[in-house]
């Protein structure tokens, strides 16, 4: 598993978790903007409803950001 830049900073940090939540409406620019905004404001957890996805014969693709790990159902 790849480590992002926040992996070690939260380990001994007593500050509350900062959570960013947005509905991006399956719109690629909105998805990119939400991830960039969450990163610039240094949120710890990002929850995106209706994320952009594309389907191929063998895979489902979605947007990612280097500051966050991506989990999808």
mmCIF file of N, CA and C in Angstrom:
data_model
loop_
_atom_site.group_PDB
_atom_site.id
_atom_site.type_symbol
_atom_site.label_atom_id
_atom_site.label_comp_id
_atom_site.label_asym_id
_atom_site.label_seq_id
_atom_site.Cartn_x
_atom_site.Cartn_y
_atom_site.Cartn_z
ATOM 1 N N UNK A 1 0.846 -1.178 0.000
ATOM 2 C CA UNK A 1 0.000 0.000 0.000
ATOM 3 C C UNK A 1 0.889 1.239 0.000
ATOM 4 N N UNK A 2 0.585 2.160 -0.859
ATOM 5 C CA UNK A 2 1.352 3.397 -0.949
ATOM 6 C C UNK A 2 1.050 4.289 0.251
ATOM 7 N N UNK A 3 2.058 4.980 0.703
ATOM 8 C CA UNK A 3 1.879 5.909 1.817
ATOM 9 C C UNK A 3 1.716 7.311 1.265
ATOM 10 N N UNK A 4 0.735 8.030 1.771
ATOM 11 C CA UNK A 4 0.591 9.418 1.358
ATOM 12 C C UNK A 4 1.265 10.312 2.390
ATOM 13 N N UNK A 5 1.289 11.594 2.118
ATOM 14 C CA UNK A 5 2.045 12.504 2.987
ATOM 15 C C UNK A 5 1.454 12.658 4.381
ATOM 16 N N UNK A 6 0.198 12.237 4.582
ATOM 17 C CA UNK A 6 -0.434 12.364 5.884
ATOM 18 C C UNK A 6 -0.324 11.093 6.725
ATOM 19 N N UNK A 7 0.219 10.021 6.180
ATOM 20 C CA UNK A 7 0.226 8.738 6.872
ATOM 21 C C UNK A 7 0.863 8.807 8.255
ATOM 22 N N UNK A 8 1.993 9.444 8.372
ATOM 23 C CA UNK A 8 2.700 9.490 9.644
ATOM 24 C C UNK A 8 2.327 10.702 10.498
ATOM 25 N N UNK A 9 1.804 11.753 9.905
ATOM 26 C CA UNK A 9 1.527 12.959 10.682
ATOM 27 C C UNK A 9 0.365 12.779 11.646
ATOM 28 N N UNK A 10 -0.576 11.882 11.378
ATOM 29 C CA UNK A 10 -1.740 11.689 12.248
ATOM 30 C C UNK A 10 -1.453 10.726 13.396
ATOM 31 N N UNK A 11 -0.369 9.978 13.346
ATOM 32 C CA UNK A 11 -0.122 8.910 14.309
ATOM 33 C C UNK A 11 -0.165 9.380 15.764
ATOM 34 N N UNK A 12 0.537 10.431 16.093
ATOM 35 C CA UNK A 12 0.574 10.914 17.477
ATOM 36 C C UNK A 12 -0.074 12.288 17.622
ATOM 37 N N UNK A 13 -0.907 12.648 16.681
ATOM 38 C CA UNK A 13 -1.539 13.964 16.667
ATOM 39 C C UNK A 13 -2.860 13.904 17.426
ATOM 40 N N UNK A 14 -3.069 14.792 18.363
ATOM 41 C CA UNK A 14 -4.291 14.804 19.177
ATOM 42 C C UNK A 14 -5.356 15.749 18.614
ATOM 43 N N UNK A 15 -5.114 16.347 17.473
ATOM 44 C CA UNK A 15 -6.092 17.247 16.869
ATOM 45 C C UNK A 15 -7.274 16.439 16.335
ATOM 46 N N UNK A 16 -8.462 17.043 16.284
ATOM 47 C CA UNK A 16 -9.619 16.317 15.739
ATOM 48 C C UNK A 16 -9.451 16.072 14.237
ATOM 49 N N UNK A 17 -10.060 14.997 13.758
ATOM 50 C CA UNK A 17 -10.051 14.712 12.327
ATOM 51 C C UNK A 17 -10.854 15.767 11.583
ATOM 52 N N UNK A 18 -10.339 16.190 10.456
ATOM 53 C CA UNK A 18 -11.065 17.136 9.599
ATOM 54 C C UNK A 18 -11.621 16.345 8.429
ATOM 55 N N UNK A 19 -12.941 16.397 8.242
ATOM 56 C CA UNK A 19 -13.609 15.602 7.218
ATOM 57 C C UNK A 19 -14.250 16.521 6.189
ATOM 58 N N UNK A 20 -13.970 16.240 4.913
ATOM 59 C CA UNK A 20 -14.524 16.994 3.787
ATOM 60 C C UNK A 20 -15.536 16.102 3.090
ATOM 61 N N UNK A 21 -16.740 16.615 2.859
ATOM 62 C CA UNK A 21 -17.778 15.837 2.188
ATOM 63 C C UNK A 21 -18.397 16.680 1.086
ATOM 64 N N UNK A 22 -18.582 16.072 -0.098
ATOM 65 C CA UNK A 22 -19.190 16.799 -1.218
ATOM 66 C C UNK A 22 -19.873 15.827 -2.162
ATOM 67 N N UNK A 23 -20.918 16.295 -2.822
ATOM 68 C CA UNK A 23 -21.560 15.554 -3.896
ATOM 69 C C UNK A 23 -21.069 16.191 -5.188
ATOM 70 N N UNK A 24 -20.285 15.446 -5.969
ATOM 71 C CA UNK A 24 -19.694 16.004 -7.187
ATOM 72 C C UNK A 24 -20.519 15.694 -8.433
ATOM 73 N N UNK A 25 -21.642 15.022 -8.278
ATOM 74 C CA UNK A 25 -22.596 14.844 -9.362
ATOM 75 C C UNK A 25 -22.067 14.161 -10.613
ATOM 76 N N UNK A 26 -21.077 13.277 -10.459
ATOM 77 C CA UNK A 26 -20.492 12.533 -11.590
ATOM 78 C C UNK A 26 -19.882 13.450 -12.646
ATOM 79 N N UNK A 27 -19.460 14.643 -12.235
ATOM 80 C CA UNK A 27 -18.884 15.635 -13.152
ATOM 81 C C UNK A 27 -17.367 15.653 -12.952
ATOM 82 N N UNK A 28 -16.578 15.278 -13.979
ATOM 83 C CA UNK A 28 -15.114 15.200 -13.811
ATOM 84 C C UNK A 28 -14.459 16.463 -13.256
ATOM 85 N N UNK A 29 -14.749 17.681 -13.772
ATOM 86 C CA UNK A 29 -14.099 18.866 -13.194
ATOM 87 C C UNK A 29 -14.483 19.108 -11.730
ATOM 88 N N UNK A 30 -15.723 18.791 -11.364
ATOM 89 C CA UNK A 30 -16.143 18.957 -9.965
ATOM 90 C C UNK A 30 -15.398 17.978 -9.068
ATOM 91 N N UNK A 31 -15.173 16.773 -9.561
ATOM 92 C CA UNK A 31 -14.434 15.754 -8.815
ATOM 93 C C UNK A 31 -12.995 16.235 -8.579
ATOM 94 N N UNK A 32 -12.337 16.701 -9.654
ATOM 95 C CA UNK A 32 -10.968 17.227 -9.535
ATOM 96 C C UNK A 32 -10.899 18.406 -8.576
ATOM 97 N N UNK A 33 -11.843 19.314 -8.689
ATOM 98 C CA UNK A 33 -11.874 20.512 -7.843
ATOM 99 C C UNK A 33 -12.065 20.147 -6.373
ATOM 100 N N UNK A 34 -12.948 19.208 -6.096
ATOM 101 C CA UNK A 34 -13.193 18.789 -4.709
ATOM 102 C C UNK A 34 -11.938 18.181 -4.097
ATOM 103 N N UNK A 35 -11.244 17.330 -4.856
ATOM 104 C CA UNK A 35 -10.010 16.729 -4.339
ATOM 105 C C UNK A 35 -8.930 17.785 -4.116
ATOM 106 N N UNK A 36 -8.795 18.712 -5.047
ATOM 107 C CA UNK A 36 -7.793 19.774 -4.903
ATOM 108 C C UNK A 36 -8.108 20.677 -3.714
ATOM 109 N N UNK A 37 -9.373 21.022 -3.535
ATOM 110 C CA UNK A 37 -9.774 21.863 -2.404
ATOM 111 C C UNK A 37 -9.524 21.153 -1.076
ATOM 112 N N UNK A 38 -9.889 19.881 -1.006
ATOM 113 C CA UNK A 38 -9.663 19.115 0.223
ATOM 114 C C UNK A 38 -8.176 19.058 0.556
ATOM 115 N N UNK A 39 -7.337 18.895 -0.461
ATOM 116 C CA UNK A 39 -5.895 18.855 -0.241
ATOM 117 C C UNK A 39 -5.368 20.220 0.194
ATOM 118 N N UNK A 40 -5.789 21.279 -0.477
ATOM 119 C CA UNK A 40 -5.271 22.614 -0.135
ATOM 120 C C UNK A 40 -5.674 23.038 1.276
ATOM 121 N N UNK A 41 -6.824 22.564 1.739
ATOM 122 C CA UNK A 41 -7.283 22.873 3.096
ATOM 123 C C UNK A 41 -6.839 21.816 4.113
ATOM 124 N N UNK A 42 -6.091 20.826 3.655
ATOM 125 C CA UNK A 42 -5.502 19.761 4.475
ATOM 126 C C UNK A 42 -6.532 18.975 5.288
ATOM 127 N N UNK A 43 -7.590 18.538 4.622
ATOM 128 C CA UNK A 43 -8.560 17.660 5.274
ATOM 129 C C UNK A 43 -7.950 16.273 5.417
ATOM 130 N N UNK A 44 -8.335 15.572 6.467
ATOM 131 C CA UNK A 44 -7.807 14.237 6.736
ATOM 132 C C UNK A 44 -8.575 13.151 5.993
ATOM 133 N N UNK A 45 -9.886 13.311 5.888
ATOM 134 C CA UNK A 45 -10.755 12.324 5.245
ATOM 135 C C UNK A 45 -11.618 13.051 4.220
ATOM 136 N N UNK A 46 -11.752 12.455 3.031
ATOM 137 C CA UNK A 46 -12.581 13.033 1.970
ATOM 138 C C UNK A 46 -13.657 12.025 1.601
ATOM 139 N N UNK A 47 -14.917 12.459 1.656
ATOM 140 C CA UNK A 47 -16.053 11.614 1.286
ATOM 141 C C UNK A 47 -16.732 12.257 0.086
ATOM 142 N N UNK A 48 -16.687 11.583 -1.065
ATOM 143 C CA UNK A 48 -17.312 12.130 -2.267
ATOM 144 C C UNK A 48 -18.479 11.252 -2.683
ATOM 145 N N UNK A 49 -19.659 11.856 -2.749
ATOM 146 C CA UNK A 49 -20.831 11.154 -3.235
ATOM 147 C C UNK A 49 -20.944 11.384 -4.743
ATOM 148 N N UNK A 50 -21.480 10.401 -5.437
ATOM 149 C CA UNK A 50 -21.634 10.415 -6.890
ATOM 150 C C UNK A 50 -20.317 10.770 -7.579
ATOM 151 N N UNK A 51 -19.233 10.022 -7.289
ATOM 152 C CA UNK A 51 -17.950 10.310 -7.931
ATOM 153 C C UNK A 51 -17.999 9.995 -9.427
ATOM 154 N N UNK A 52 -17.107 10.631 -10.177
ATOM 155 C CA UNK A 52 -17.002 10.335 -11.606
ATOM 156 C C UNK A 52 -16.393 8.947 -11.756
ATOM 157 N N UNK A 53 -16.962 8.148 -12.621
ATOM 158 C CA UNK A 53 -16.398 6.841 -12.948
ATOM 159 C C UNK A 53 -16.546 6.598 -14.442
ATOM 160 N N UNK A 54 -15.652 5.783 -14.977
ATOM 161 C CA UNK A 54 -15.727 5.342 -16.370
ATOM 162 C C UNK A 54 -15.549 3.832 -16.364
ATOM 163 N N UNK A 55 -16.253 3.171 -17.233
ATOM 164 C CA UNK A 55 -16.208 1.710 -17.270
ATOM 165 C C UNK A 55 -15.609 1.237 -18.591
ATOM 166 N N UNK A 56 -14.677 0.289 -18.499
ATOM 167 C CA UNK A 56 -14.148 -0.386 -19.679
ATOM 168 C C UNK A 56 -14.606 -1.837 -19.593
ATOM 169 N N UNK A 57 -14.147 -2.660 -20.506
ATOM 170 C CA UNK A 57 -14.549 -4.070 -20.474
ATOM 171 C C UNK A 57 -14.054 -4.785 -19.216
ATOM 172 N N UNK A 58 -12.907 -4.364 -18.702
ATOM 173 C CA UNK A 58 -12.310 -5.088 -17.578
ATOM 174 C C UNK A 58 -12.130 -4.265 -16.307
ATOM 175 N N UNK A 59 -12.330 -2.955 -16.384
ATOM 176 C CA UNK A 59 -12.037 -2.112 -15.221
ATOM 177 C C UNK A 59 -13.055 -1.002 -15.049
ATOM 178 N N UNK A 60 -13.117 -0.488 -13.828
ATOM 179 C CA UNK A 60 -13.862 0.732 -13.541
ATOM 180 C C UNK A 60 -12.846 1.764 -13.071
ATOM 181 N N UNK A 61 -12.840 2.929 -13.688
ATOM 182 C CA UNK A 61 -11.869 3.976 -13.383
ATOM 183 C C UNK A 61 -12.537 5.115 -12.628
ATOM 184 N N UNK A 62 -11.756 5.810 -11.799
ATOM 185 C CA UNK A 62 -12.237 6.994 -11.099
ATOM 186 C C UNK A 62 -11.081 7.967 -10.930
ATOM 187 N N UNK A 63 -11.369 9.164 -10.499
ATOM 188 C CA UNK A 63 -10.341 10.183 -10.280
ATOM 189 C C UNK A 63 -9.592 9.878 -8.982
ATOM 190 N N UNK A 64 -8.320 10.243 -8.948
ATOM 191 C CA UNK A 64 -7.510 10.060 -7.744
ATOM 192 C C UNK A 64 -6.729 11.344 -7.471
ATOM 193 N N UNK A 65 -6.113 11.383 -6.296
ATOM 194 C CA UNK A 65 -5.257 12.513 -5.913
ATOM 195 C C UNK A 65 -4.092 11.938 -5.119
ATOM 196 N N UNK A 66 -2.864 12.411 -5.343
ATOM 197 C CA UNK A 66 -1.704 11.833 -4.647
ATOM 198 C C UNK A 66 -1.723 11.994 -3.128
ATOM 199 N N UNK A 67 -2.498 12.915 -2.598
ATOM 200 C CA UNK A 67 -2.534 13.129 -1.148
ATOM 201 C C UNK A 67 -3.460 12.152 -0.433
ATOM 202 N N UNK A 68 -4.283 11.413 -1.186
ATOM 203 C CA UNK A 68 -5.293 10.553 -0.560
ATOM 204 C C UNK A 68 -5.287 9.154 -1.157
ATOM 205 N N UNK A 69 -5.600 8.171 -0.320
ATOM 206 C CA UNK A 69 -5.830 6.808 -0.789
ATOM 207 C C UNK A 69 -7.292 6.716 -1.220
ATOM 208 N N UNK A 70 -7.565 5.945 -2.275
ATOM 209 C CA UNK A 70 -8.919 5.837 -2.821
ATOM 210 C C UNK A 70 -9.518 4.480 -2.496
ATOM 211 N N UNK A 71 -10.741 4.487 -2.006
ATOM 212 C CA UNK A 71 -11.484 3.259 -1.716
ATOM 213 C C UNK A 71 -12.862 3.387 -2.350
ATOM 214 N N UNK A 72 -13.254 2.388 -3.135
ATOM 215 C CA UNK A 72 -14.578 2.389 -3.758
ATOM 216 C C UNK A 72 -15.210 1.013 -3.595
ATOM 217 N N UNK A 73 -16.538 0.959 -3.592
ATOM 218 C CA UNK A 73 -17.185 -0.358 -3.467
ATOM 219 C C UNK A 73 -17.051 -1.160 -4.745
#
